[in-house]
Amino acid sequence: MQPINREEFAAGVRWWQTKTKWPNDFHNDAYGVLAAQNPDGEFLDDWWPDFGRRLTSWKALRPHSPADVKVRLVANRDSLASAWHQACAPVRDMDISSVTWEQVRVFAEVVARLKPTKSGSPVFQSKFCHFLLPRIFPVFDRAAVGGFRTYEIYFNRVKCMWGATHADLQAELIADLARLVEENGQSRLYDGFPVATKITELALIGRRHA
């Protein structure tokens, strides 16, 4: 697996900052909010509205409405909670470097039931999971990183790319990301920021849009 390099990371940052309307703090502020709102396996009605609005703003629900997805959420609530406690709760303090797809597969598969698609696109699945455990589940955007047939393939690509990157370069890229966040008005990188998944996402963007 080809490791991350500085040039593709820098190219990914440029694309993010110039070709999208995504926040220049790379969602640093959002990750703190998401952590505070994490339902920890209790996917109740009062949790869904804010979560559904964020999924909508990240273009993860179209062409469905939050109400459509909520119907499936309610129908699958017990399975979702069971999968969370089985697969996610034991690893919630880890990141993708220490977690395998097989460990978290069951949760991602239940999430996929909430918005079935003919194409099998992993967009909704990835964003739902990413909002809950961003350090483990990488977010997928086809326009940004290109086509991946399944979320499993994308998850494993991110995991392997980060793992193939030398620890010294990992540390340098984390420092670079922290500096970029601070330059955009944030006091510091959020302690729970998903550095491995975000840096690899930026590298994949740069690899595609060099």
PDB file of C-alpha atoms in Angstrom:
ATOM      1  CA  MET A   1       0.000   0.000   0.000  1.00  0.00           C
ATOM      2  CA  GLN A   2       1.411   3.381  -1.045  1.00  0.00           C
ATOM      3  CA  PRO A   3       1.893   5.590   2.043  1.00  0.00           C
ATOM      4  CA  ILE A   4       0.815   9.211   2.353  1.00  0.00           C
ATOM      5  CA  ASN A   5       3.248  11.835   1.123  1.00  0.00           C
ATOM      6  CA  ARG A   6       3.443  15.538   1.889  1.00  0.00           C
ATOM      7  CA  GLU A   7       2.646  16.647  -1.660  1.00  0.00           C
ATOM      8  CA  GLU A   8      -0.687  14.849  -1.864  1.00  0.00           C
ATOM      9  CA  PHE A   9      -1.631  16.022   1.626  1.00  0.00           C
ATOM     10  CA  ALA A  10      -0.912  19.627   0.587  1.00  0.00           C
ATOM     11  CA  ALA A  11      -2.862  19.150  -2.653  1.00  0.00           C
ATOM     12  CA  GLY A  12      -5.818  17.790  -0.676  1.00  0.00           C
ATOM     13  CA  VAL A  13      -5.747  20.797   1.639  1.00  0.00           C
ATOM     14  CA  ARG A  14      -5.705  23.181  -1.359  1.00  0.00           C
ATOM     15  CA  TRP A  15      -8.646  21.391  -2.985  1.00  0.00           C
ATOM     16  CA  TRP A  16     -10.618  21.478   0.279  1.00  0.00           C
ATOM     17  CA  GLN A  17      -9.947  25.193   0.750  1.00  0.00           C
ATOM     18  CA  THR A  18     -10.507  26.337  -2.844  1.00  0.00           C
ATOM     19  CA  LYS A  19     -12.941  23.911  -4.469  1.00  0.00           C
ATOM     20  CA  THR A  20     -15.484  23.371  -1.690  1.00  0.00           C
ATOM     21  CA  LYS A  21     -17.508  25.332   0.815  1.00  0.00           C
ATOM     22  CA  TRP A  22     -16.411  23.034   3.621  1.00  0.00           C
ATOM     23  CA  PRO A  23     -15.132  24.810   6.749  1.00  0.00           C
ATOM     24  CA  ASN A  24     -11.452  25.703   6.805  1.00  0.00           C
ATOM     25  CA  ASP A  25     -11.098  24.245  10.299  1.00  0.00           C
ATOM     26  CA  PHE A  26     -11.664  20.793   8.716  1.00  0.00           C
ATOM     27  CA  HIS A  27     -14.725  20.367  10.983  1.00  0.00           C
ATOM     28  CA  ASN A  28     -12.651  20.849  14.142  1.00  0.00           C
ATOM     29  CA  ASP A  29     -15.502  22.683  15.866  1.00  0.00           C
ATOM     30  CA  ALA A  30     -18.085  20.138  14.700  1.00  0.00           C
ATOM     31  CA  TYR A  31     -16.230  17.190  16.205  1.00  0.00           C
ATOM     32  CA  GLY A  32     -16.511  18.630  19.702  1.00  0.00           C
ATOM     33  CA  VAL A  33     -20.260  19.106  19.223  1.00  0.00           C
ATOM     34  CA  LEU A  34     -20.691  15.595  17.839  1.00  0.00           C
ATOM     35  CA  ALA A  35     -18.824  14.069  20.771  1.00  0.00           C
ATOM     36  CA  ALA A  36     -21.111  15.861  23.231  1.00  0.00           C
ATOM     37  CA  GLN A  37     -24.190  14.631  21.339  1.00  0.00           C
ATOM     38  CA  ASN A  38     -23.044  11.005  20.961  1.00  0.00           C
ATOM     39  CA  PRO A  39     -25.952   8.809  22.115  1.00  0.00           C
ATOM     40  CA  ASP A  40     -23.630   5.940  23.129  1.00  0.00           C
ATOM     41  CA  GLY A  41     -25.967   3.318  21.787  1.00  0.00           C
ATOM     42  CA  GLU A  42     -29.241   4.955  22.854  1.00  0.00           C
ATOM     43  CA  PHE A  43     -30.683   6.027  19.513  1.00  0.00           C
ATOM     44  CA  LEU A  44     -33.783   7.720  20.890  1.00  0.00           C
ATOM     45  CA  ASP A  45     -36.267  10.070  19.238  1.00  0.00           C
ATOM     46  CA  ASP A  46     -34.895  13.229  20.874  1.00  0.00           C
ATOM     47  CA  TRP A  47     -31.406  12.497  19.534  1.00  0.00           C
ATOM     48  CA  TRP A  48     -32.429  12.145  15.893  1.00  0.00           C
ATOM     49  CA  PRO A  49     -33.487  15.724  14.875  1.00  0.00           C
ATOM     50  CA  ASP A  50     -30.051  17.342  15.315  1.00  0.00           C
ATOM     51  CA  PHE A  51     -28.288  14.288  13.905  1.00  0.00           C
ATOM     52  CA  GLY A  52     -30.658  14.155  10.934  1.00  0.00           C
ATOM     53  CA  ARG A  53     -30.140  17.849  10.216  1.00  0.00           C
ATOM     54  CA  ARG A  54     -26.384  17.362  10.171  1.00  0.00           C
ATOM     55  CA  LEU A  55     -26.721  14.400   7.803  1.00  0.00           C
ATOM     56  CA  THR A  56     -28.893  16.586   5.580  1.00  0.00           C
ATOM     57  CA  SER A  57     -26.371  19.443   5.606  1.00  0.00           C
ATOM     58  CA  TRP A  58     -23.632  16.961   4.637  1.00  0.00           C
ATOM     59  CA  LYS A  59     -25.833  15.771   1.716  1.00  0.00           C
ATOM     60  CA  ALA A  60     -26.027  12.242   3.097  1.00  0.00           C
ATOM     61  CA  LEU A  61     -29.807  11.741   2.997  1.00  0.00           C
ATOM     62  CA  ARG A  62     -30.779  12.811  -0.516  1.00  0.00           C
ATOM     63  CA  PRO A  63     -33.102  11.959  -2.124  1.00  0.00           C
ATOM     64  CA  HIS A  64     -34.699  10.819   1.147  1.00  0.00           C
ATOM     65  CA  SER A  65     -35.986  13.029   3.946  1.00  0.00           C
ATOM     66  CA  PRO A  66     -35.034  12.796   7.632  1.00  0.00           C
ATOM     67  CA  ALA A  67     -38.562  11.504   8.268  1.00  0.00           C
ATOM     68  CA  ASP A  68     -38.071   8.643   5.796  1.00  0.00           C
ATOM     69  CA  VAL A  69     -34.836   7.587   7.445  1.00  0.00           C
ATOM     70  CA  LYS A  70     -36.311   7.937  10.915  1.00  0.00           C
ATOM     71  CA  VAL A  71     -38.960   5.340  10.048  1.00  0.00           C
ATOM     72  CA  ARG A  72     -36.188   2.847   9.311  1.00  0.00           C
ATOM     73  CA  LEU A  73     -34.230   4.002  12.349  1.00  0.00           C
ATOM     74  CA  VAL A  74     -37.168   3.181  14.603  1.00  0.00           C
ATOM     75  CA  ALA A  75     -37.656  -0.190  12.903  1.00  0.00           C
ATOM     76  CA  ASN A  76     -33.963  -1.030  13.378  1.00  0.00           C
ATOM     77  CA  ARG A  77     -33.375   0.702  16.719  1.00  0.00           C
ATOM     78  CA  ASP A  78     -32.849  -2.466  18.749  1.00  0.00           C
ATOM     79  CA  SER A  79     -30.476  -3.928  16.162  1.00  0.00           C
ATOM     80  CA  LEU A  80     -28.567  -0.643  15.952  1.00  0.00           C
ATOM     81  CA  ALA A  81     -28.182  -0.441  19.735  1.00  0.00           C
ATOM     82  CA  SER A  82     -27.146  -4.082  19.965  1.00  0.00           C
ATOM     83  CA  ALA A  83     -24.559  -3.653  17.207  1.00  0.00           C
ATOM     84  CA  TRP A  84     -23.201  -0.516  18.857  1.00  0.00           C
ATOM     85  CA  HIS A  85     -22.657  -2.238  22.188  1.00  0.00           C
ATOM     86  CA  GLN A  86     -21.181  -5.296  20.501  1.00  0.00           C
ATOM     87  CA  ALA A  87     -18.890  -3.617  17.984  1.00  0.00           C
ATOM     88  CA  CYS A  88     -18.381   0.065  18.782  1.00  0.00           C
ATOM     89  CA  ALA A  89     -18.480   0.518  22.545  1.00  0.00           C
ATOM     90  CA  PRO A  90     -15.412  -1.715  23.117  1.00  0.00           C
ATOM     91  CA  VAL A  91     -13.287   0.320  20.668  1.00  0.00           C
ATOM     92  CA  ARG A  92     -14.705   3.821  21.038  1.00  0.00           C
ATOM     93  CA  ASP A  93     -11.473   5.192  22.568  1.00  0.00           C
ATOM     94  CA  MET A  94      -9.289   3.796  19.745  1.00  0.00           C
ATOM     95  CA  ASP A  95      -8.654   4.992  16.208  1.00  0.00           C
ATOM     96  CA  ILE A  96      -8.654   3.275  12.834  1.00  0.00           C
ATOM     97  CA  SER A  97      -5.045   2.151  13.215  1.00  0.00           C
ATOM     98  CA  SER A  98      -6.065  -0.186  16.055  1.00  0.00           C
ATOM     99  CA  VAL A  99      -9.446  -1.359  14.746  1.00  0.00           C
ATOM    100  CA  THR A 100     -10.269  -3.794  11.955  1.00  0.00           C
ATOM    101  CA  TRP A 101     -13.275  -3.770   9.672  1.00  0.00           C
ATOM    102  CA  GLU A 102     -14.349  -7.127  11.061  1.00  0.00           C
ATOM    103  CA  GLN A 103     -14.593  -5.607  14.536  1.00  0.00           C
ATOM    104  CA  VAL A 104     -17.035  -2.881  13.448  1.00  0.00           C
ATOM    105  CA  ARG A 105     -18.659  -4.472  10.388  1.00  0.00           C
ATOM    106  CA  VAL A 106     -21.888  -5.391  12.160  1.00  0.00           C
ATOM    107  CA  PHE A 107     -22.630  -1.788  13.124  1.00  0.00           C
ATOM    108  CA  ALA A 108     -21.906  -0.420   9.652  1.00  0.00           C
ATOM    109  CA  GLU A 109     -24.139  -3.075   8.124  1.00  0.00           C
ATOM    110  CA  VAL A 110     -27.091  -2.157  10.345  1.00  0.00           C
ATOM    111  CA  VAL A 111     -26.558   1.525   9.517  1.00  0.00           C
ATOM    112  CA  ALA A 112     -26.749   0.683   5.795  1.00  0.00           C
ATOM    113  CA  ARG A 113     -30.309  -0.586   6.321  1.00  0.00           C
ATOM    114  CA  LEU A 114     -31.468   2.900   7.278  1.00  0.00           C
ATOM    115  CA  LYS A 115     -30.999   4.235   3.754  1.00  0.00           C
ATOM    116  CA  PRO A 116     -30.869   1.415   1.206  1.00  0.00           C
ATOM    117  CA  THR A 117     -29.511   2.409  -2.209  1.00  0.00           C
ATOM    118  CA  LYS A 118     -29.546   0.640  -5.567  1.00  0.00           C
ATOM    119  CA  SER A 119     -25.957   1.701  -6.217  1.00  0.00           C
ATOM    120  CA  GLY A 120     -24.653   0.552  -2.851  1.00  0.00           C
ATOM    121  CA  SER A 121     -23.054   3.977  -2.338  1.00  0.00           C
ATOM    122  CA  PRO A 122     -21.271   4.199   1.036  1.00  0.00           C
ATOM    123  CA  VAL A 123     -21.922   7.951   1.465  1.00  0.00           C
ATOM    124  CA  PHE A 124     -24.754   7.722   4.005  1.00  0.00           C
ATOM    125  CA  GLN A 125     -23.236   4.749   5.807  1.00  0.00           C
ATOM    126  CA  SER A 126     -19.867   6.460   6.159  1.00  0.00           C
ATOM    127  CA  LYS A 127     -21.233   9.805   7.349  1.00  0.00           C
ATOM    128  CA  PHE A 128     -23.621   8.285   9.891  1.00  0.00           C
ATOM    129  CA  CYS A 129     -20.799   6.186  11.323  1.00  0.00           C
ATOM    130  CA  HIS A 130     -18.248   9.010  11.087  1.00  0.00           C
ATOM    131  CA  PHE A 131     -20.411  11.377  13.121  1.00  0.00           C
ATOM    132  CA  LEU A 132     -20.500   8.829  15.930  1.00  0.00           C
ATOM    133  CA  LEU A 133     -16.896   7.575  15.869  1.00  0.00           C
ATOM    134  CA  PRO A 134     -14.884   9.820  13.539  1.00  0.00           C
ATOM    135  CA  ARG A 135     -11.529   8.458  14.694  1.00  0.00           C
ATOM    136  CA  ILE A 136     -12.541   4.973  13.526  1.00  0.00           C
ATOM    137  CA  PHE A 137     -14.937   5.479  10.623  1.00  0.00           C
ATOM    138  CA  PRO A 138     -13.568   7.584   7.733  1.00  0.00           C
ATOM    139  CA  VAL A 139     -15.996   9.815   5.902  1.00  0.00           C
ATOM    140  CA  PHE A 140     -16.549   9.122   2.205  1.00  0.00           C
ATOM    141  CA  ASP A 141     -17.351  11.672  -0.500  1.00  0.00           C
ATOM    142  CA  ARG A 142     -17.221  10.429  -4.090  1.00  0.00           C
ATOM    143  CA  ALA A 143     -16.411  13.815  -5.641  1.00  0.00           C
ATOM    144  CA  ALA A 144     -13.529  14.232  -3.219  1.00  0.00           C
ATOM    145  CA  VAL A 145     -11.874  10.815  -3.131  1.00  0.00           C
ATOM    146  CA  GLY A 146     -13.272   8.989  -6.156  1.00  0.00           C
ATOM    147  CA  GLY A 147     -15.195   5.758  -6.484  1.00  0.00           C
ATOM    148  CA  PHE A 148     -15.056   2.898  -4.010  1.00  0.00           C
ATOM    149  CA  ARG A 149     -17.548   0.078  -4.509  1.00  0.00           C
ATOM    150  CA  THR A 150     -18.152  -0.536  -0.819  1.00  0.00           C
ATOM    151  CA  TYR A 151     -17.497   1.141   2.496  1.00  0.00           C
ATOM    152  CA  GLU A 152     -15.419  -1.857   3.534  1.00  0.00           C
ATOM    153  CA  ILE A 153     -13.009  -1.237   0.657  1.00  0.00           C
ATOM    154  CA  TYR A 154     -12.736   2.461   1.526  1.00  0.00           C
ATOM    155  CA  PHE A 155     -12.276   1.776   5.254  1.00  0.00           C
ATOM    156  CA  ASN A 156      -9.461  -0.653   4.547  1.00  0.00           C
ATOM    157  CA  ARG A 157      -7.783   1.722   2.066  1.00  0.00           C
ATOM    158  CA  VAL A 158      -7.713   4.484   4.697  1.00  0.00           C
ATOM    159  CA  LYS A 159      -6.485   2.119   7.395  1.00  0.00           C
ATOM    160  CA  CYS A 160      -3.718   0.675   5.222  1.00  0.00           C
ATOM    161  CA  MET A 161      -2.542   4.052   3.884  1.00  0.00           C
ATOM    162  CA  TRP A 162      -2.220   5.491   7.369  1.00  0.00           C
ATOM    163  CA  GLY A 163      -0.518   2.339   8.621  1.00  0.00           C
ATOM    164  CA  ALA A 164       1.976   2.429   5.747  1.00  0.00           C
ATOM    165  CA  THR A 165       2.981   6.009   6.566  1.00  0.00           C
ATOM    166  CA  HIS A 166       6.106   6.363   8.715  1.00  0.00           C
ATOM    167  CA  ALA A 167       5.430   7.447  12.294  1.00  0.00           C
ATOM    168  CA  ASP A 168       7.664  10.512  11.911  1.00  0.00           C
ATOM    169  CA  LEU A 169       5.675  11.725   8.914  1.00  0.00           C
ATOM    170  CA  GLN A 170       2.402  10.970  10.698  1.00  0.00           C
ATOM    171  CA  ALA A 171       3.524  13.247  13.542  1.00  0.00           C
ATOM    172  CA  GLU A 172       4.603  15.982  11.122  1.00  0.00           C
ATOM    173  CA  LEU A 173       1.265  15.874   9.288  1.00  0.00           C
ATOM    174  CA  ILE A 174      -0.651  16.054  12.569  1.00  0.00           C
ATOM    175  CA  ALA A 175       1.389  19.148  13.492  1.00  0.00           C
ATOM    176  CA  ASP A 176       0.682  20.635  10.044  1.00  0.00           C
ATOM    177  CA  LEU A 177      -3.049  20.016  10.457  1.00  0.00           C
ATOM    178  CA  ALA A 178      -3.041  21.585  13.925  1.00  0.00           C
ATOM    179  CA  ARG A 179      -1.298  24.660  12.502  1.00  0.00           C
ATOM    180  CA  LEU A 180      -3.856  24.930   9.696  1.00  0.00           C
ATOM    181  CA  VAL A 181      -6.713  24.763  12.194  1.00  0.00           C
ATOM    182  CA  GLU A 182      -5.129  27.429  14.382  1.00  0.00           C
ATOM    183  CA  GLU A 183      -4.578  29.671  11.349  1.00  0.00           C
ATOM    184  CA  ASN A 184      -8.319  29.540  10.715  1.00  0.00           C
ATOM    185  CA  GLY A 185      -9.343  30.974  14.046  1.00  0.00           C
ATOM    186  CA  GLN A 186      -9.328  27.922  16.295  1.00  0.00           C
ATOM    187  CA  SER A 187      -7.285  27.995  19.477  1.00  0.00           C
ATOM    188  CA  ARG A 188      -6.139  24.406  19.063  1.00  0.00           C
ATOM    189  CA  LEU A 189      -6.952  21.082  17.492  1.00  0.00           C
ATOM    190  CA  TYR A 190      -9.780  19.369  19.377  1.00  0.00           C
ATOM    191  CA  ASP A 191      -8.431  16.559  21.570  1.00  0.00           C
ATOM    192  CA  GLY A 192     -10.730  14.033  19.925  1.00  0.00           C
ATOM    193  CA  PHE A 193     -10.056  15.207  16.371  1.00  0.00           C
ATOM    194  CA  PRO A 194      -9.837  12.234  13.961  1.00  0.00           C
ATOM    195  CA  VAL A 195      -6.312  12.923  12.779  1.00  0.00           C
ATOM    196  CA  ALA A 196      -5.684   9.558  11.090  1.00  0.00           C
ATOM    197  CA  THR A 197      -8.919   9.431   9.104  1.00  0.00           C
ATOM    198  CA  LYS A 198      -8.886  13.154   8.199  1.00  0.00           C
ATOM    199  CA  ILE A 199      -5.246  13.311   7.122  1.00  0.00           C
ATOM    200  CA  THR A 200      -5.688  10.197   4.990  1.00  0.00           C
ATOM    201  CA  GLU A 201      -8.887  11.616   3.494  1.00  0.00           C
ATOM    202  CA  LEU A 202      -6.981  14.787   2.555  1.00  0.00           C
ATOM    203  CA  ALA A 203      -4.188  12.689   1.041  1.00  0.00           C
ATOM    204  CA  LEU A 204      -6.695  10.712  -1.040  1.00  0.00           C
ATOM    205  CA  ILE A 205      -8.247  13.983  -2.196  1.00  0.00           C
ATOM    206  CA  GLY A 206      -4.812  15.239  -3.184  1.00  0.00           C
ATOM    207  CA  ARG A 207      -4.031  11.987  -4.962  1.00  0.00           C
ATOM    208  CA  ARG A 208      -7.210  12.345  -7.021  1.00  0.00           C
ATOM    209  CA  HIS A 209      -7.063  16.136  -7.607  1.00  0.00           C
ATOM    210  CA  ALA A 210      -3.332  16.747  -7.864  1.00  0.00           C
TER     211      ALA A 210
END
